[in-house]
Amino acid sequence: MAIDHTEPVAAASPGFEGFEKRLEIEFRHGSTEPVPLENNCFLRSLSSSALDEILAAAQCTIVSALSNKAMDSYVLSESSLFIYPLKIIIKTCGTTQLLHSIPPLLKHAASLSLTAHRCRYSRGAFLFPEAQPFPHTDFSEEVKFLDSYFGNLGSKACVIDGEWHVYSAEAEKPDCNIINPWYTVEFCMTKLDRDSASKFFKKSGLLELSARDMTVSSGIVNILPDFQVCDFAFDPCGYSMNAIEDQAYATIHVTPEENCSYASFEIMDYRARDLQDLIYRIASVFKPSVLLFSLYSWTSKDQEEELGLLSPLPNKYDLLGYDCRKSIRKELREGGILNFFSFSRRSDMKDIM
């Protein structure tokens, strides 16, 4: 049941809010048959009008799309949307009202005989919290809102050192050893290097840059060279990119204005990957002063080691000119593990390449 009370009016924002809100919901179907990966299956069969209704509630729209056999991905006016047969991930920035997308989403899922059995919501600490609309005015309000839909599953919420907010709900804790392991890596970067940020303005002197120009000139093209990319350049500045490869996806969003410069990178994958090399590539592109890094893994400890998810990350960052300020590990309600790191760039660092 939706929360019904008067919503406070948000203050005007002095800059664009880059920190995204991220909502991930997994569903179950009444059928006991294996889930096929063909197009137009379950959530992937949602009509364009249904997607428009869900996104309108969050106050964003679709600007570009890219699909493969396993999923549909959409670049939004504020961030990204990824749809699998039984899972949906919506990520929005600015002053969007992401959680308001839940009622129409659950309504359309029910029409497909789907019921939610797992939910995870996460975000960083907003740059301009006073400008956020309800229920994003405060994490406690977000938790109440989420619990009104998923509290019956059993939920847990935590704030990690005031910088990372996580809500998770799960109908039952599975045995991580009998499911396919996967993990999500999120980077949130602030105070970008000025030269790096300048590559995400459409007009550069007499030239007008395309999204592809930004992807190549910034070095983003080298981060995941095997992925299929869908990029989008905003006017007068700003950049978004979705990349997909089999069941894995990655997404990048950039706000380059100096008073609120911000970039994010996220990848969800199920294969072993050199995370230290990935961190190096991301930091090399944006050269942020502050980098928050979260690693959420749906694995057992043995699977974490097999996938290389327990590498000594702080040592690698020392070599790159960053100091690790925090390193925290949390077990979430639904059996997942969250590793959180906070890094700051040393003042004597000139170039990490």
Coordinates of C-alpha atoms in Angstrom, one line a residue:
M1 CA 0.0 0.0 0.0
A2 CA 1.4 3.4 -1.0
I3 CA 2.2 6.0 1.7
D4 CA -0.3 8.8 1.8
H5 CA 0.8 12.1 3.3
T6 CA 1.6 15.6 2.4
E7 CA 4.9 15.9 0.6
P8 CA 7.3 18.7 1.6
V9 CA 8.4 21.1 -1.1
A10 CA 12.0 20.7 -2.1
A11 CA 14.3 23.7 -2.3
A12 CA 15.9 24.9 -5.5
S13 CA 19.2 23.2 -6.2
P14 CA 22.4 25.2 -6.7
G15 CA 23.7 22.6 -9.1
F16 CA 22.8 19.3 -10.8
E17 CA 22.6 16.3 -8.4
G18 CA 24.9 13.7 -9.9
F19 CA 24.6 11.0 -7.2
E20 CA 22.1 8.4 -8.5
K21 CA 19.4 6.6 -6.7
R22 CA 19.4 2.9 -7.7
L23 CA 16.5 0.5 -7.5
E24 CA 16.8 -3.2 -8.3
I25 CA 13.8 -5.6 -8.0
E26 CA 13.7 -9.3 -8.8
F27 CA 10.5 -11.2 -9.5
R28 CA 9.2 -14.7 -9.5
H29 CA 6.7 -16.1 -11.9
G30 CA 3.9 -18.6 -11.0
S31 CA 5.2 -21.1 -13.6
T32 CA 7.8 -23.7 -12.5
E33 CA 9.1 -23.9 -16.1
P34 CA 12.7 -22.6 -16.7
V35 CA 12.8 -18.9 -17.7
P36 CA 13.7 -18.5 -21.4
L37 CA 16.0 -15.7 -22.6
E38 CA 14.1 -14.9 -25.8
N39 CA 12.9 -11.4 -26.5
N40 CA 9.4 -10.4 -25.2
C41 CA 9.6 -12.6 -22.1
F42 CA 8.0 -11.5 -18.9
L43 CA 9.3 -8.0 -18.0
R44 CA 10.8 -7.6 -21.4
S45 CA 7.3 -7.9 -22.8
L46 CA 6.2 -4.6 -21.1
S47 CA 4.8 -2.2 -23.7
S48 CA 6.4 1.2 -24.4
S49 CA 3.3 2.8 -22.8
A50 CA 3.9 0.8 -19.7
L51 CA 7.5 1.8 -19.5
D52 CA 6.6 5.4 -20.1
E53 CA 4.1 5.2 -17.2
I54 CA 6.7 3.7 -14.9
L55 CA 9.4 6.3 -15.8
A56 CA 7.0 9.2 -15.8
A57 CA 6.3 8.4 -12.1
A58 CA 10.0 8.8 -11.5
Q59 CA 10.1 11.9 -13.7
C60 CA 12.4 10.8 -16.5
T61 CA 12.1 9.5 -20.1
I62 CA 13.9 7.2 -22.5
V63 CA 16.3 8.8 -24.9
S64 CA 18.1 5.8 -26.4
A65 CA 18.0 2.0 -26.4
L66 CA 20.2 -1.1 -26.9
S67 CA 19.2 -4.8 -26.6
N68 CA 20.6 -8.2 -27.0
K69 CA 19.3 -11.7 -26.4
A70 CA 19.5 -11.5 -22.6
M71 CA 18.3 -7.9 -21.8
D72 CA 17.0 -4.5 -22.9
S73 CA 18.9 -1.4 -21.8
Y74 CA 17.8 2.2 -22.0
V75 CA 19.6 5.5 -21.6
L76 CA 17.3 7.8 -19.7
S77 CA 17.0 11.6 -19.5
E78 CA 18.4 11.0 -16.0
S79 CA 20.6 7.9 -16.0
S80 CA 19.6 4.3 -17.0
L81 CA 17.2 1.4 -17.1
F82 CA 18.0 -2.3 -17.5
I83 CA 15.3 -5.0 -18.0
Y84 CA 15.8 -8.8 -17.8
P85 CA 13.0 -11.3 -17.9
L86 CA 12.7 -11.4 -14.1
K87 CA 14.7 -8.4 -13.0
I88 CA 14.7 -4.6 -13.5
I89 CA 17.3 -2.0 -12.5
I90 CA 16.4 1.7 -12.6
K91 CA 19.0 4.3 -11.9
T92 CA 18.1 8.0 -11.8
C93 CA 19.9 11.2 -10.9
G94 CA 19.0 14.8 -10.4
T95 CA 15.8 15.5 -8.4
T96 CA 13.9 12.5 -9.9
Q97 CA 11.5 10.6 -7.7
L98 CA 12.7 7.1 -8.3
L99 CA 10.7 5.3 -5.6
H100 CA 7.4 6.7 -7.1
S101 CA 8.0 4.3 -10.0
I102 CA 7.3 1.3 -7.7
P103 CA 3.5 1.4 -7.7
P104 CA 3.1 1.4 -11.6
L105 CA 6.0 -1.1 -11.9
L106 CA 4.4 -3.6 -9.5
K107 CA 1.0 -3.1 -11.1
H108 CA 2.4 -4.0 -14.6
A109 CA 4.4 -6.9 -13.1
A110 CA 1.3 -8.3 -11.5
S111 CA -0.4 -8.2 -14.9
L112 CA 2.3 -10.6 -16.1
S113 CA 1.7 -12.9 -13.0
L114 CA 5.0 -11.7 -11.4
T115 CA 5.5 -11.1 -7.7
A116 CA 8.5 -9.3 -6.2
H117 CA 10.8 -11.5 -4.0
R118 CA 13.9 -9.4 -3.7
C119 CA 14.5 -5.6 -3.6
R120 CA 17.7 -3.6 -3.2
Y121 CA 17.9 0.2 -3.1
S122 CA 21.1 2.2 -2.8
R123 CA 22.5 5.7 -3.1
G124 CA 25.4 7.9 -2.0
A125 CA 25.1 11.0 0.1
F126 CA 23.5 13.7 -2.1
L127 CA 25.5 16.8 -2.9
F128 CA 22.4 18.9 -2.6
P129 CA 20.1 17.0 -0.2
E130 CA 17.8 20.0 0.5
A131 CA 16.7 19.9 -3.2
Q132 CA 15.5 16.3 -3.1
P133 CA 11.7 15.7 -3.3
F134 CA 9.8 13.3 -1.1
P135 CA 10.6 10.5 -0.2
H136 CA 14.2 11.2 -1.0
T137 CA 14.4 14.0 1.6
D138 CA 15.8 11.6 4.1
F139 CA 16.9 8.0 4.1
S140 CA 14.4 7.2 6.9
E141 CA 11.6 8.4 4.7
E142 CA 12.9 6.2 1.8
V143 CA 13.0 3.2 4.1
K144 CA 9.4 3.8 5.2
F145 CA 8.3 4.1 1.6
L146 CA 10.2 0.9 0.6
D147 CA 8.9 -1.0 3.6
S148 CA 5.3 -0.1 2.6
Y149 CA 5.9 -2.3 -0.5
F150 CA 8.6 -4.8 0.5
G151 CA 8.6 -4.8 4.3
N152 CA 6.6 -8.1 4.3
L153 CA 9.6 -9.8 2.7
G154 CA 11.8 -8.9 5.6
S155 CA 14.1 -5.9 5.2
K156 CA 17.3 -4.4 6.5
A157 CA 18.6 -0.9 6.0
C158 CA 22.0 0.6 6.8
V159 CA 24.0 3.8 6.3
I160 CA 27.7 3.2 5.9
D161 CA 29.7 6.0 7.6
G162 CA 27.2 8.6 6.3
E163 CA 28.3 8.1 2.7
W164 CA 26.5 5.0 1.4
H165 CA 22.8 4.1 2.0
V166 CA 21.5 0.6 1.4
Y167 CA 18.1 -1.0 1.8
S168 CA 17.6 -4.7 1.1
A169 CA 14.6 -7.0 1.3
E170 CA 14.4 -10.7 0.5
A171 CA 11.6 -13.3 0.9
E172 CA 14.1 -16.0 1.9
K173 CA 17.8 -16.3 2.2
P174 CA 19.1 -18.6 -0.6
D175 CA 22.0 -20.9 -0.5
C176 CA 24.7 -18.9 -2.3
N177 CA 26.5 -22.0 -3.3
I178 CA 23.7 -23.3 -5.6
I179 CA 23.0 -20.1 -7.6
N180 CA 25.0 -18.5 -10.3
P181 CA 27.3 -16.0 -8.7
W182 CA 27.2 -12.4 -9.8
Y183 CA 28.4 -9.0 -8.5
T184 CA 27.8 -5.3 -9.0
V185 CA 30.5 -2.7 -8.8
E186 CA 29.7 1.0 -8.4
F187 CA 32.0 4.0 -8.5
C188 CA 30.9 7.4 -7.5
M189 CA 33.4 10.1 -8.2
T190 CA 33.4 13.8 -7.3
K191 CA 35.6 16.8 -8.0
L192 CA 36.7 15.6 -11.4
D193 CA 40.0 16.7 -13.0
R194 CA 39.1 19.9 -15.0
D195 CA 40.7 18.6 -18.2
S196 CA 38.9 15.3 -17.9
A197 CA 35.6 17.0 -17.3
S198 CA 36.0 19.3 -20.3
K199 CA 35.7 16.4 -22.7
F200 CA 32.0 16.1 -21.8
F201 CA 30.9 19.6 -23.1
K202 CA 29.2 19.5 -26.5
K203 CA 30.9 22.6 -27.8
S204 CA 34.7 22.6 -27.8
G205 CA 36.0 25.7 -29.4
L206 CA 34.5 25.8 -32.9
L207 CA 33.7 22.0 -32.8
E208 CA 30.5 20.3 -31.7
L209 CA 31.3 17.0 -30.1
S210 CA 29.1 13.9 -30.6
A211 CA 28.5 11.2 -27.9
R212 CA 31.0 9.0 -29.8
D213 CA 33.6 11.8 -29.8
M214 CA 33.2 12.0 -26.0
T215 CA 33.5 8.2 -25.7
V216 CA 36.7 8.1 -27.7
S217 CA 38.5 11.3 -26.6
S218 CA 37.8 10.6 -22.9
G219 CA 39.2 7.1 -23.0
I220 CA 35.9 5.5 -22.0
V221 CA 36.1 3.4 -25.2
N222 CA 39.1 1.6 -23.6
I223 CA 37.4 0.6 -20.3
L224 CA 35.3 -2.3 -21.6
P225 CA 36.4 -2.7 -25.2
D226 CA 34.4 -5.9 -25.8
F227 CA 31.0 -4.4 -24.8
Q228 CA 28.5 -3.1 -27.2
V229 CA 28.0 0.6 -26.4
C230 CA 25.0 3.0 -26.6
D231 CA 26.2 6.6 -25.7
F232 CA 24.3 9.9 -25.5
A233 CA 25.6 13.5 -25.2
F234 CA 23.4 16.1 -23.5
D235 CA 23.1 19.8 -24.4
P236 CA 25.1 21.8 -23.4
C237 CA 27.0 19.3 -21.4
G238 CA 26.7 15.9 -19.8
Y239 CA 27.1 12.3 -20.9
S240 CA 25.5 8.9 -20.4
M241 CA 26.5 5.5 -21.7
N242 CA 25.1 2.0 -21.5
A243 CA 27.2 -1.0 -22.5
I244 CA 26.0 -4.7 -22.7
E245 CA 27.7 -8.0 -23.4
D246 CA 25.7 -11.2 -22.9
Q247 CA 24.1 -10.9 -19.5
A248 CA 26.5 -8.3 -18.2
Y249 CA 26.0 -4.5 -18.4
A250 CA 27.9 -1.4 -17.6
T251 CA 26.8 2.2 -17.4
I252 CA 28.5 5.6 -17.1
H253 CA 27.1 9.0 -16.3
V254 CA 28.9 12.3 -16.2
T255 CA 28.0 15.8 -14.8
P256 CA 31.0 17.9 -15.8
E257 CA 30.2 21.4 -14.4
E258 CA 32.9 22.5 -12.1
N259 CA 30.7 23.4 -9.1
C260 CA 29.1 20.0 -9.1
S261 CA 31.4 17.7 -11.2
Y262 CA 30.5 14.1 -10.8
A263 CA 30.9 10.8 -12.6
S264 CA 29.6 7.3 -12.0
F265 CA 30.4 3.9 -13.3
E266 CA 28.6 0.6 -12.7
I267 CA 29.1 -2.9 -13.9
M268 CA 27.0 -6.0 -13.1
D269 CA 28.8 -9.1 -14.2
Y270 CA 29.1 -12.8 -13.4
R271 CA 32.6 -13.6 -14.8
A272 CA 36.0 -13.3 -13.2
R273 CA 37.4 -9.8 -13.9
D274 CA 40.5 -8.0 -12.9
L275 CA 38.9 -5.4 -10.6
Q276 CA 42.2 -3.7 -9.9
D277 CA 42.7 -3.1 -13.6
L278 CA 39.1 -1.8 -13.9
I279 CA 39.7 0.6 -11.1
Y280 CA 42.8 1.9 -12.8
R281 CA 41.0 2.4 -16.1
I282 CA 38.1 4.3 -14.4
A283 CA 40.4 6.5 -12.3
S284 CA 42.6 7.2 -15.4
V285 CA 39.6 8.6 -17.3
F286 CA 38.1 10.9 -14.7
K287 CA 41.0 11.6 -12.2
P288 CA 38.5 12.4 -9.3
S289 CA 39.6 13.9 -6.0
V290 CA 37.2 11.7 -4.2
L291 CA 36.1 8.2 -5.2
L292 CA 33.6 5.9 -3.5
F293 CA 33.7 2.3 -4.5
S294 CA 31.1 -0.4 -3.6
L295 CA 31.3 -4.0 -4.5
Y296 CA 28.1 -6.0 -3.9
S297 CA 28.5 -9.7 -4.5
W298 CA 25.8 -12.4 -4.5
T299 CA 28.3 -15.2 -3.8
S300 CA 29.7 -17.5 -1.2
K301 CA 33.2 -16.6 0.2
D302 CA 34.7 -19.4 -2.0
Q303 CA 33.0 -17.9 -5.1
E304 CA 34.3 -14.4 -4.1
E305 CA 37.8 -15.8 -4.1
E306 CA 37.3 -17.6 -7.4
L307 CA 36.0 -14.4 -9.1
G308 CA 38.9 -12.4 -7.7
L309 CA 36.6 -10.2 -5.6
L310 CA 38.8 -10.2 -2.5
S311 CA 41.8 -8.6 -3.9
P312 CA 43.8 -6.1 -1.7
L313 CA 42.3 -3.0 -3.4
P314 CA 43.8 -0.3 -1.1
N315 CA 47.4 -1.4 -2.1
K316 CA 46.7 -0.8 -5.7
Y317 CA 45.3 2.6 -5.1
D318 CA 48.4 3.6 -3.1
L319 CA 50.3 3.0 -6.3
L320 CA 47.9 5.2 -8.3
G321 CA 48.2 8.2 -5.9
Y322 CA 45.1 7.6 -3.8
D323 CA 44.8 7.0 -0.1
C324 CA 42.2 4.6 1.2
R325 CA 40.2 6.4 3.9
K326 CA 37.7 3.7 4.7
S327 CA 37.2 0.0 4.0
I328 CA 34.0 -1.6 5.4
R329 CA 32.3 -5.0 4.8
K330 CA 28.6 -5.6 5.5
E331 CA 26.3 -8.6 5.2
L332 CA 22.9 -7.6 3.9
R333 CA 19.5 -9.1 4.7
E334 CA 19.2 -11.1 1.5
G335 CA 22.5 -12.9 1.8
G336 CA 24.6 -10.5 -0.3
I337 CA 27.9 -9.0 0.8
L338 CA 28.7 -5.3 0.4
N339 CA 32.3 -4.1 0.5
F340 CA 32.6 -0.3 0.6
F341 CA 35.8 1.7 0.0
S342 CA 36.4 5.5 0.1
F343 CA 39.5 7.0 -1.5
S344 CA 40.9 10.5 -1.8
R345 CA 43.5 11.7 -4.2
R346 CA 46.8 12.8 -2.8
S347 CA 47.6 16.5 -3.5
D348 CA 51.0 15.6 -4.9
M349 CA 49.4 13.3 -7.6
K350 CA 50.0 14.8 -11.1
D351 CA 49.0 11.9 -13.3
I352 CA 47.9 8.4 -12.8
M353 CA 48.7 7.2 -16.2

